[in-house]
PDB file of C-alpha atoms and ligand atoms in Angstrom:
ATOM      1  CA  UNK A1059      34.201 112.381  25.663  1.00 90.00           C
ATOM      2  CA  UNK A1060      36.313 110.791  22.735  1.00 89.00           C
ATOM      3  CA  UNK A1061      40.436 111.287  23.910  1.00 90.00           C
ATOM      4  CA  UNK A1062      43.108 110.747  21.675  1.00 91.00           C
ATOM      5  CA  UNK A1063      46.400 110.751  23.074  1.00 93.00           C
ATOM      6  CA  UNK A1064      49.422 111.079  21.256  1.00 94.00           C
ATOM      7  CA  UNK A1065      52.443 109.567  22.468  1.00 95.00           C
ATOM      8  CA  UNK A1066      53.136 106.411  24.818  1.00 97.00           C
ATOM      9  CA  UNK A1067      55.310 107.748  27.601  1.00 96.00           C
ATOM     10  CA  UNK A1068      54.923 108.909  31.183  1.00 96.00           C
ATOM     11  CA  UNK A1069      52.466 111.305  30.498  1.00 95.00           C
ATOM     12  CA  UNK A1070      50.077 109.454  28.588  1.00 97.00           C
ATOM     13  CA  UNK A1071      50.016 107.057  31.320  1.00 96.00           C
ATOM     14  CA  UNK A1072      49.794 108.903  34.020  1.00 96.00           C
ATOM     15  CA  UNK A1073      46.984 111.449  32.564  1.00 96.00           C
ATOM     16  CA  UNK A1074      45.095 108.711  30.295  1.00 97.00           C
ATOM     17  CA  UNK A1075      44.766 106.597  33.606  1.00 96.00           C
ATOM     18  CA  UNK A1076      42.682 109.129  35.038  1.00 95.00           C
ATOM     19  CA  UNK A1077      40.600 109.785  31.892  1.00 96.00           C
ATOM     20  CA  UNK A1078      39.669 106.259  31.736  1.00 97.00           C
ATOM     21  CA  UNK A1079      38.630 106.130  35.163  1.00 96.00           C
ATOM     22  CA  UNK A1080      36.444 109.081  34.757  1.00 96.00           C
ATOM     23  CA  UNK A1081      34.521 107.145  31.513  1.00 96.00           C
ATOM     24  CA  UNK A1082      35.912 108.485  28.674  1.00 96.00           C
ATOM     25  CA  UNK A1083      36.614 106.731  25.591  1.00 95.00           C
ATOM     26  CA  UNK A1084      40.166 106.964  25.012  1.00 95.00           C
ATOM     27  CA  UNK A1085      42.849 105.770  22.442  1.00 95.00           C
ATOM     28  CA  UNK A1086      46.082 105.783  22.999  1.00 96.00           C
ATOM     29  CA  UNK A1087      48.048 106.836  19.988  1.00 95.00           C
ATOM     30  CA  UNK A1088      51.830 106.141  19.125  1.00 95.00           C
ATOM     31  CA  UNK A1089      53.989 105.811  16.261  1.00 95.00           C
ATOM     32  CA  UNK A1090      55.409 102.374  18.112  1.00 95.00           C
ATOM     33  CA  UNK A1091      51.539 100.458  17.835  1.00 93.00           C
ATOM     34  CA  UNK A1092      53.230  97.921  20.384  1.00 96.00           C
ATOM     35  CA  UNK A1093      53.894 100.896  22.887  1.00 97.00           C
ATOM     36  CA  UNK A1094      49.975 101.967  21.649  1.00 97.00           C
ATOM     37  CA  UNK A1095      48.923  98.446  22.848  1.00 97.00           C
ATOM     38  CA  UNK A1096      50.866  97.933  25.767  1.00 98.00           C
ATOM     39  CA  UNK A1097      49.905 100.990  27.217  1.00 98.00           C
ATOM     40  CA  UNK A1098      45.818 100.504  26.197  1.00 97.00           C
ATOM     41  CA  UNK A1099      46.341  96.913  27.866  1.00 97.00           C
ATOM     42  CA  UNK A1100      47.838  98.178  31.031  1.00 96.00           C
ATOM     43  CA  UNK A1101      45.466 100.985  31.393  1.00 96.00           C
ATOM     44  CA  UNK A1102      42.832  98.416  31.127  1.00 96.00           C
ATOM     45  CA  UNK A1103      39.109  99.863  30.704  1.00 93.00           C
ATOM     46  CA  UNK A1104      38.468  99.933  27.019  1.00 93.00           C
ATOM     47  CA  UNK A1105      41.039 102.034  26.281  1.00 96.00           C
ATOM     48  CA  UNK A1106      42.411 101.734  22.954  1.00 96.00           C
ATOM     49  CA  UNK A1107      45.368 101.342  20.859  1.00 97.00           C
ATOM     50  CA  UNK A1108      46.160 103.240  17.731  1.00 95.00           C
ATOM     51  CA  UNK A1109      48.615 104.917  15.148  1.00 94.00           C
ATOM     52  CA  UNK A1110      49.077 108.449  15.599  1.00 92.00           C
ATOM     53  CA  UNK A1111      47.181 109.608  12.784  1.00 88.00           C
ATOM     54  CA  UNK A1112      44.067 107.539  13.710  1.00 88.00           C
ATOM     55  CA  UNK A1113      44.365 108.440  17.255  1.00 87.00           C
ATOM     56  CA  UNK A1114      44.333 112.450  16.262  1.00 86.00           C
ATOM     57  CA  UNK A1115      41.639 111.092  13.157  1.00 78.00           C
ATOM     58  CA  UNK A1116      39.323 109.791  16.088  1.00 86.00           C
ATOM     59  CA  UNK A1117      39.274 112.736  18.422  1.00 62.00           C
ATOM     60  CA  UNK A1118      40.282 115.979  16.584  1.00 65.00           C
ATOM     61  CA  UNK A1119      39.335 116.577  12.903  1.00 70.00           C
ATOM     62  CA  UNK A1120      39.218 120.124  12.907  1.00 77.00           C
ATOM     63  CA  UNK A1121      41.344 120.165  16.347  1.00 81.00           C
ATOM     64  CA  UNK A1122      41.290 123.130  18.304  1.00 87.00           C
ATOM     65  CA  UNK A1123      44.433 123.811  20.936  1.00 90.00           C
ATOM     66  CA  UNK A1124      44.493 124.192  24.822  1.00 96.00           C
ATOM     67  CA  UNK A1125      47.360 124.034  26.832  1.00 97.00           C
ATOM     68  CA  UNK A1126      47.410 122.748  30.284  1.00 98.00           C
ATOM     69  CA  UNK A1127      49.238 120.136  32.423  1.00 97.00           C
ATOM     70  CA  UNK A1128      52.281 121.161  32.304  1.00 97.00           C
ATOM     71  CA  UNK A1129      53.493 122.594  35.159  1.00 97.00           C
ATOM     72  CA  UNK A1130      54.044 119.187  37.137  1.00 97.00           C
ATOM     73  CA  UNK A1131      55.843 116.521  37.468  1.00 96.00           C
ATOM     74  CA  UNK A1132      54.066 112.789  35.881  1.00 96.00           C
ATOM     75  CA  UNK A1133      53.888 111.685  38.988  1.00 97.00           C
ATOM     76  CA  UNK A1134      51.937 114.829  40.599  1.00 97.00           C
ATOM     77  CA  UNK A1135      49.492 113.954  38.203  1.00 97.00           C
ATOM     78  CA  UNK A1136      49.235 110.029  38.981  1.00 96.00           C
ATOM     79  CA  UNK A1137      48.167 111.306  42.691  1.00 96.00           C
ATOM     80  CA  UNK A1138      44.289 110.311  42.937  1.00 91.00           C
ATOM     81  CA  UNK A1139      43.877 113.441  43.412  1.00 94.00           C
ATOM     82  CA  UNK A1140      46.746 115.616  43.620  1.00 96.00           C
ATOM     83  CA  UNK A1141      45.504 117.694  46.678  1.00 97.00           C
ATOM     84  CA  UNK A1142      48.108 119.383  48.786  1.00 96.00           C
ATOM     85  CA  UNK A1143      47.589 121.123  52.321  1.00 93.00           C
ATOM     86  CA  UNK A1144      43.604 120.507  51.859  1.00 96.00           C
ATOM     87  CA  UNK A1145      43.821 121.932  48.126  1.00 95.00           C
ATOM     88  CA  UNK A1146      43.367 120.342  44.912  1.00 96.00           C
ATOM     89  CA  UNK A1147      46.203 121.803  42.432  1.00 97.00           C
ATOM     90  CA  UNK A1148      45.105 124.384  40.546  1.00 97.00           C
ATOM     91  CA  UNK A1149      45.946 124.081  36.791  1.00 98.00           C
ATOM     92  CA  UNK A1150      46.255 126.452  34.569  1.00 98.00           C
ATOM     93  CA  UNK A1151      43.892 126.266  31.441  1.00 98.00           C
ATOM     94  CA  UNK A1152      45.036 128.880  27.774  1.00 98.00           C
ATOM     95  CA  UNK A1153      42.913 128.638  24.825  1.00 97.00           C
ATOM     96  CA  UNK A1154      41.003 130.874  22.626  1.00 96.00           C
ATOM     97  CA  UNK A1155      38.176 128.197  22.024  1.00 96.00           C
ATOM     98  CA  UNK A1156      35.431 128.061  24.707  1.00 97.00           C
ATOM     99  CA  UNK A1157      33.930 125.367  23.881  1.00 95.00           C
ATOM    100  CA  UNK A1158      37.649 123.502  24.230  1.00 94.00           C
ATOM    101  CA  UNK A1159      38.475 125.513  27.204  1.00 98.00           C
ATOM    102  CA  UNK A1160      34.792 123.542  28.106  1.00 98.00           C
ATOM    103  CA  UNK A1161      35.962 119.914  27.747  1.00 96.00           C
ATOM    104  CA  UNK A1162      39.177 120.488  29.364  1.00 97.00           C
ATOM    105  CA  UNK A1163      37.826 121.970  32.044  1.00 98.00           C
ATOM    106  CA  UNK A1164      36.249 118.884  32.654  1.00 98.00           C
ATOM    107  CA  UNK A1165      39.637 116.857  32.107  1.00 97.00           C
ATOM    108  CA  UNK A1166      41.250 119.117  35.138  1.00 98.00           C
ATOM    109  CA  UNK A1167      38.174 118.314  37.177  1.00 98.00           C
ATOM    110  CA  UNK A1168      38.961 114.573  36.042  1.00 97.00           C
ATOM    111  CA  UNK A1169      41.958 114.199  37.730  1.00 96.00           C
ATOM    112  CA  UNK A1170      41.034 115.584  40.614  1.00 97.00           C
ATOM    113  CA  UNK A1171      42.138 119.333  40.383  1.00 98.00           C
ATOM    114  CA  UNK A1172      40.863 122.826  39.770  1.00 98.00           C
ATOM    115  CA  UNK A1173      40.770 124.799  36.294  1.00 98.00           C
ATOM    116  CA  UNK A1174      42.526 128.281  36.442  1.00 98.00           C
ATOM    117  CA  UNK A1175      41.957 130.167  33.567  1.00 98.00           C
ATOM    118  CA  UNK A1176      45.637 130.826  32.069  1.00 97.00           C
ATOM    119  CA  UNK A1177      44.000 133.364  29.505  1.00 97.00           C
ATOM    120  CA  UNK A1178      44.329 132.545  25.591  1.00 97.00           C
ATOM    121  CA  UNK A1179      46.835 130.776  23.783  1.00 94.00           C
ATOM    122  CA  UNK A1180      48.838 133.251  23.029  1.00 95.00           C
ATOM    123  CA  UNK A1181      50.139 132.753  26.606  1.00 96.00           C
ATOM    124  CA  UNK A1182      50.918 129.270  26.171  1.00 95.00           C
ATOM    125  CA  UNK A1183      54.572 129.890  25.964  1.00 96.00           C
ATOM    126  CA  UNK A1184      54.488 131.483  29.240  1.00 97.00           C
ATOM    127  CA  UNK A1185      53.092 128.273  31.006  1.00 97.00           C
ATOM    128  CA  UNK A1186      56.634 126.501  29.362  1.00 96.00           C
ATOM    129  CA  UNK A1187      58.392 129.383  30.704  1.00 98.00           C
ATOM    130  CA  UNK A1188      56.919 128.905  33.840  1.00 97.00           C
ATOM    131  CA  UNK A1189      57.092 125.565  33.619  1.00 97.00           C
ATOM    132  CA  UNK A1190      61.359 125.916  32.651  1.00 97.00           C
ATOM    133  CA  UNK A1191      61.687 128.532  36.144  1.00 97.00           C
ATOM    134  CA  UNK A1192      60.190 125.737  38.349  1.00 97.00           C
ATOM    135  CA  UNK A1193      62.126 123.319  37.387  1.00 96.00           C
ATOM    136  CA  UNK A1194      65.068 125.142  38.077  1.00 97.00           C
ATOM    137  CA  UNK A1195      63.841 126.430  41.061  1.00 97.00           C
ATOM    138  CA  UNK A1196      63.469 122.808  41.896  1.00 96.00           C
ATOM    139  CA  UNK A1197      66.508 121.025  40.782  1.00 95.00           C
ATOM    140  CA  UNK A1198      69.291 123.524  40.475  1.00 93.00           C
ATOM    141  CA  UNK A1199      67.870 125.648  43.955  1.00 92.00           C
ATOM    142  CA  UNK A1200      66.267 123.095  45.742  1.00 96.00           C
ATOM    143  CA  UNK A1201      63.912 126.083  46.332  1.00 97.00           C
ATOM    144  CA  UNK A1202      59.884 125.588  46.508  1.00 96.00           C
ATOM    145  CA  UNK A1203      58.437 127.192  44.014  1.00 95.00           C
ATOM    146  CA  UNK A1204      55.412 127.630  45.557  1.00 93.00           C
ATOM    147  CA  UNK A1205      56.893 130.403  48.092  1.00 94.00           C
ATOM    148  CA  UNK A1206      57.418 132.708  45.230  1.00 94.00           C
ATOM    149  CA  UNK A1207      54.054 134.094  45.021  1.00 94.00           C
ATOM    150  CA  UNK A1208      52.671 135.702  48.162  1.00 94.00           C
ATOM    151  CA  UNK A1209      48.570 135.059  48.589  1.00 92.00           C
ATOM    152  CA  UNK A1210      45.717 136.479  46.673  1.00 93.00           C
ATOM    153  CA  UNK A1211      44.706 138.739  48.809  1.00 94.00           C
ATOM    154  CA  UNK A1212      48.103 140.143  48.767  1.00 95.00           C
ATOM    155  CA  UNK A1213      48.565 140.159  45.017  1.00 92.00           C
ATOM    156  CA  UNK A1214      48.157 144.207  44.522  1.00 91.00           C
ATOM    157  CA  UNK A1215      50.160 144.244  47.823  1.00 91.00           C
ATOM    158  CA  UNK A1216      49.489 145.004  51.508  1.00 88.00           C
ATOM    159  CA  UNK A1217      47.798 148.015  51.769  1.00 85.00           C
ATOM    160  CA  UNK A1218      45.110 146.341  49.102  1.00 80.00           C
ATOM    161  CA  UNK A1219      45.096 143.319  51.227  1.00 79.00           C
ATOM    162  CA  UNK A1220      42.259 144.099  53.796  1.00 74.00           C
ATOM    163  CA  UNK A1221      44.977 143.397  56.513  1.00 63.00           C
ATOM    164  CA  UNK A1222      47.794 145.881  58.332  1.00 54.00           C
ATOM    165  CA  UNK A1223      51.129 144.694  57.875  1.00 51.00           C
ATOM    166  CA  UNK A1224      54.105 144.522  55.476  1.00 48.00           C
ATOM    167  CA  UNK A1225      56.568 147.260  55.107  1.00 49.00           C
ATOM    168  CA  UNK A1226      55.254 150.677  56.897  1.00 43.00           C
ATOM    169  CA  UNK A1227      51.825 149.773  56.556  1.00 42.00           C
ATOM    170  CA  UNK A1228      51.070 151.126  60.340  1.00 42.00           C
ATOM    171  CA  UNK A1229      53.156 153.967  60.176  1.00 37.00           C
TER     172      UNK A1229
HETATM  173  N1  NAP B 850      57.059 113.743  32.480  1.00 97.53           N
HETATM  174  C1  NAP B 850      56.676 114.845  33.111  1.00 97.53           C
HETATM  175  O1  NAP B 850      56.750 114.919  34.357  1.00 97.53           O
HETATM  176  C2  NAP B 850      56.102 116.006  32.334  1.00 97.53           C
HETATM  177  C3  NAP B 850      55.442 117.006  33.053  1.00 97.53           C
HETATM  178  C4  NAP B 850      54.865 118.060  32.354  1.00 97.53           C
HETATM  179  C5  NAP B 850      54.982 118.109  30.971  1.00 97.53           C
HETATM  180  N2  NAP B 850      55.665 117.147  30.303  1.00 97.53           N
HETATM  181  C6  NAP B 850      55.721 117.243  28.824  1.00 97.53           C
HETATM  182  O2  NAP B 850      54.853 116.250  28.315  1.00 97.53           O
HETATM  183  C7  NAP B 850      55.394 115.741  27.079  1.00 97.53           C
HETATM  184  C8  NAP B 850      55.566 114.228  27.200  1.00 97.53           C
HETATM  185  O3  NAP B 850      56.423 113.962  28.290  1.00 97.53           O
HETATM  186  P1  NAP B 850      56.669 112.473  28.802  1.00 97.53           P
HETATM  187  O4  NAP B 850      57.405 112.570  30.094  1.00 97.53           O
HETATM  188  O5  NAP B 850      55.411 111.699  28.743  1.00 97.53           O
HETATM  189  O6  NAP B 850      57.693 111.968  27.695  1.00 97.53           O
HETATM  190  P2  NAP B 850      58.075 110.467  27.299  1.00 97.53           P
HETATM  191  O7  NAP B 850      57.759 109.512  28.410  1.00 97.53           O
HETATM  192  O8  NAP B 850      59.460 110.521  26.780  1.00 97.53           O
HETATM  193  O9  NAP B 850      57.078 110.150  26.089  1.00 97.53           O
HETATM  194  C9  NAP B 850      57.145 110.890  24.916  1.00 97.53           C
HETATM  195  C10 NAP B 850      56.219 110.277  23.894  1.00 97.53           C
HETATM  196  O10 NAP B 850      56.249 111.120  22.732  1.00 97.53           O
HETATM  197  C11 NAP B 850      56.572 110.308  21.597  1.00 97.53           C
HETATM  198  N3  NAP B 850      57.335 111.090  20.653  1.00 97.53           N
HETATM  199  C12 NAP B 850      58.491 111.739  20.880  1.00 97.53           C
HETATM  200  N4  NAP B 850      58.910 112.329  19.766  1.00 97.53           N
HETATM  201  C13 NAP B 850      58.004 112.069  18.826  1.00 97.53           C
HETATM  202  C14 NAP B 850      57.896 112.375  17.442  1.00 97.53           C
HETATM  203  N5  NAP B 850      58.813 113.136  16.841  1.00 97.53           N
HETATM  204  N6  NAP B 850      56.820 111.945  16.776  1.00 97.53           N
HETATM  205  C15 NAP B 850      55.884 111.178  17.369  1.00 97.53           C
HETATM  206  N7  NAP B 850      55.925 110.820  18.691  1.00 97.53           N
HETATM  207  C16 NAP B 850      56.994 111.255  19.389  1.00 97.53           C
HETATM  208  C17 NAP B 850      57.382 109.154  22.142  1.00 97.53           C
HETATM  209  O11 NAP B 850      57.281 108.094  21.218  1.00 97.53           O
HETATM  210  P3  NAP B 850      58.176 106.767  21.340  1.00 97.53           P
HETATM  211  O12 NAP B 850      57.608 105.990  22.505  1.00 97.53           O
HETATM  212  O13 NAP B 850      57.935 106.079  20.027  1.00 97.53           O
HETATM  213  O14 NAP B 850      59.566 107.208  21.552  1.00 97.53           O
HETATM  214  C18 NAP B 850      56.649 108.875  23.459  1.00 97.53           C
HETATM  215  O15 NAP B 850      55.516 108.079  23.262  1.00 97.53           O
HETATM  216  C19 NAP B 850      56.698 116.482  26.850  1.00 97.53           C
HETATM  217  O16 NAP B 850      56.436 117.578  26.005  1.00 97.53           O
HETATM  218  C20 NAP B 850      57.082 116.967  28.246  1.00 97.53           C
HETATM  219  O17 NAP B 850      57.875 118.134  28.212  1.00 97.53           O
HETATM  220  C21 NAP B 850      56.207 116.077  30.957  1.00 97.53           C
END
């Protein structure tokens, strides 16, 4: 696949890295060129350095949107792979465009972690809102954000859960 990535920070790195790895041909796009090339140097592998506008020009004439990777921190995703208690992460994929929702798909799977399908894009702004509540779960709670949700087969609540248990569910 032909990546451009726009930008030269943390997240770049950390997610171009991977994308590399996995054989992709990637430039990395900035409007600093020397960030561009420092960061196509140190991620080694052919990756390449480029303006923004020929970094989009190479990989999306005609772009189409999907929004994923957002719900963890840069260095979650510089874990080869980010697996945690025996389970890759799950990441959650929104886009209208299957084909898209195809390819980056295939980018989750590249970094070592599982495509959930987040729905279309028009639920992109709840991923950043999700994204916001974890954070401040995390930093201003200290709380795990993961112990908000209780498991699948709980999801429509006890008594659809296959189990007894939970509030009066033996009565
Ligand atoms: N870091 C994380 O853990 C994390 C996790 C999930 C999502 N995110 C999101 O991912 C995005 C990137 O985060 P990051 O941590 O990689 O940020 P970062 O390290 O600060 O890098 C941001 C990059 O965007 C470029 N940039 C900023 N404003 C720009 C503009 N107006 N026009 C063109 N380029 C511009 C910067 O260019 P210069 O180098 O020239 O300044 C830099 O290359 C953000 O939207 C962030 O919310 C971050």
């Amino acid at each position: 696949m032909r990546i451009g990535v726009l930008g030269t920070g943390n997240m770049a790195d950390a997610l171009a890295t991977h994308w590399v790895r996995a054989g992709h041909e990637v430039t990395i796009g900035g409007r600093d060129t020397r960030r561009a090339e420092r960061l196509a140097t140190r991620i080694g592998g052919g990756a390449k350095p480029a303006g923004l506008r020929a970094a989009a020009a190479a990989a999306a004439p005609g772009a189409r949107v999907v929004k994923a990777f957002n719900l963890c921190h840069e260095d979650v995703w510089r874990m080869r792979p980010p697996v945690f208690d025996a389970r890759p992460l799950a990441v959650p994929v929104c886009g209208d465009d299957e084909t898209a929702l195809v390819r980056v798909r295939e980018l989750v799977r590249d970094v070592g972690c599982e495509p959930v399908a987040g729905g279309g894009l028009e639920r992109a702004g709840l991923l950043e809102a999700t994204a916001a509540l974890f954070i401040a779960l995390w930093v201003g709670e200290g709380a795990d954000a993961q112990a908000i949700a209780p498991p699948l087969a709980y999801a429509a609540g006890p008594s659809h859960s296959g189990t007894k248990g939970g509030m009066g569910a033996d009565a």
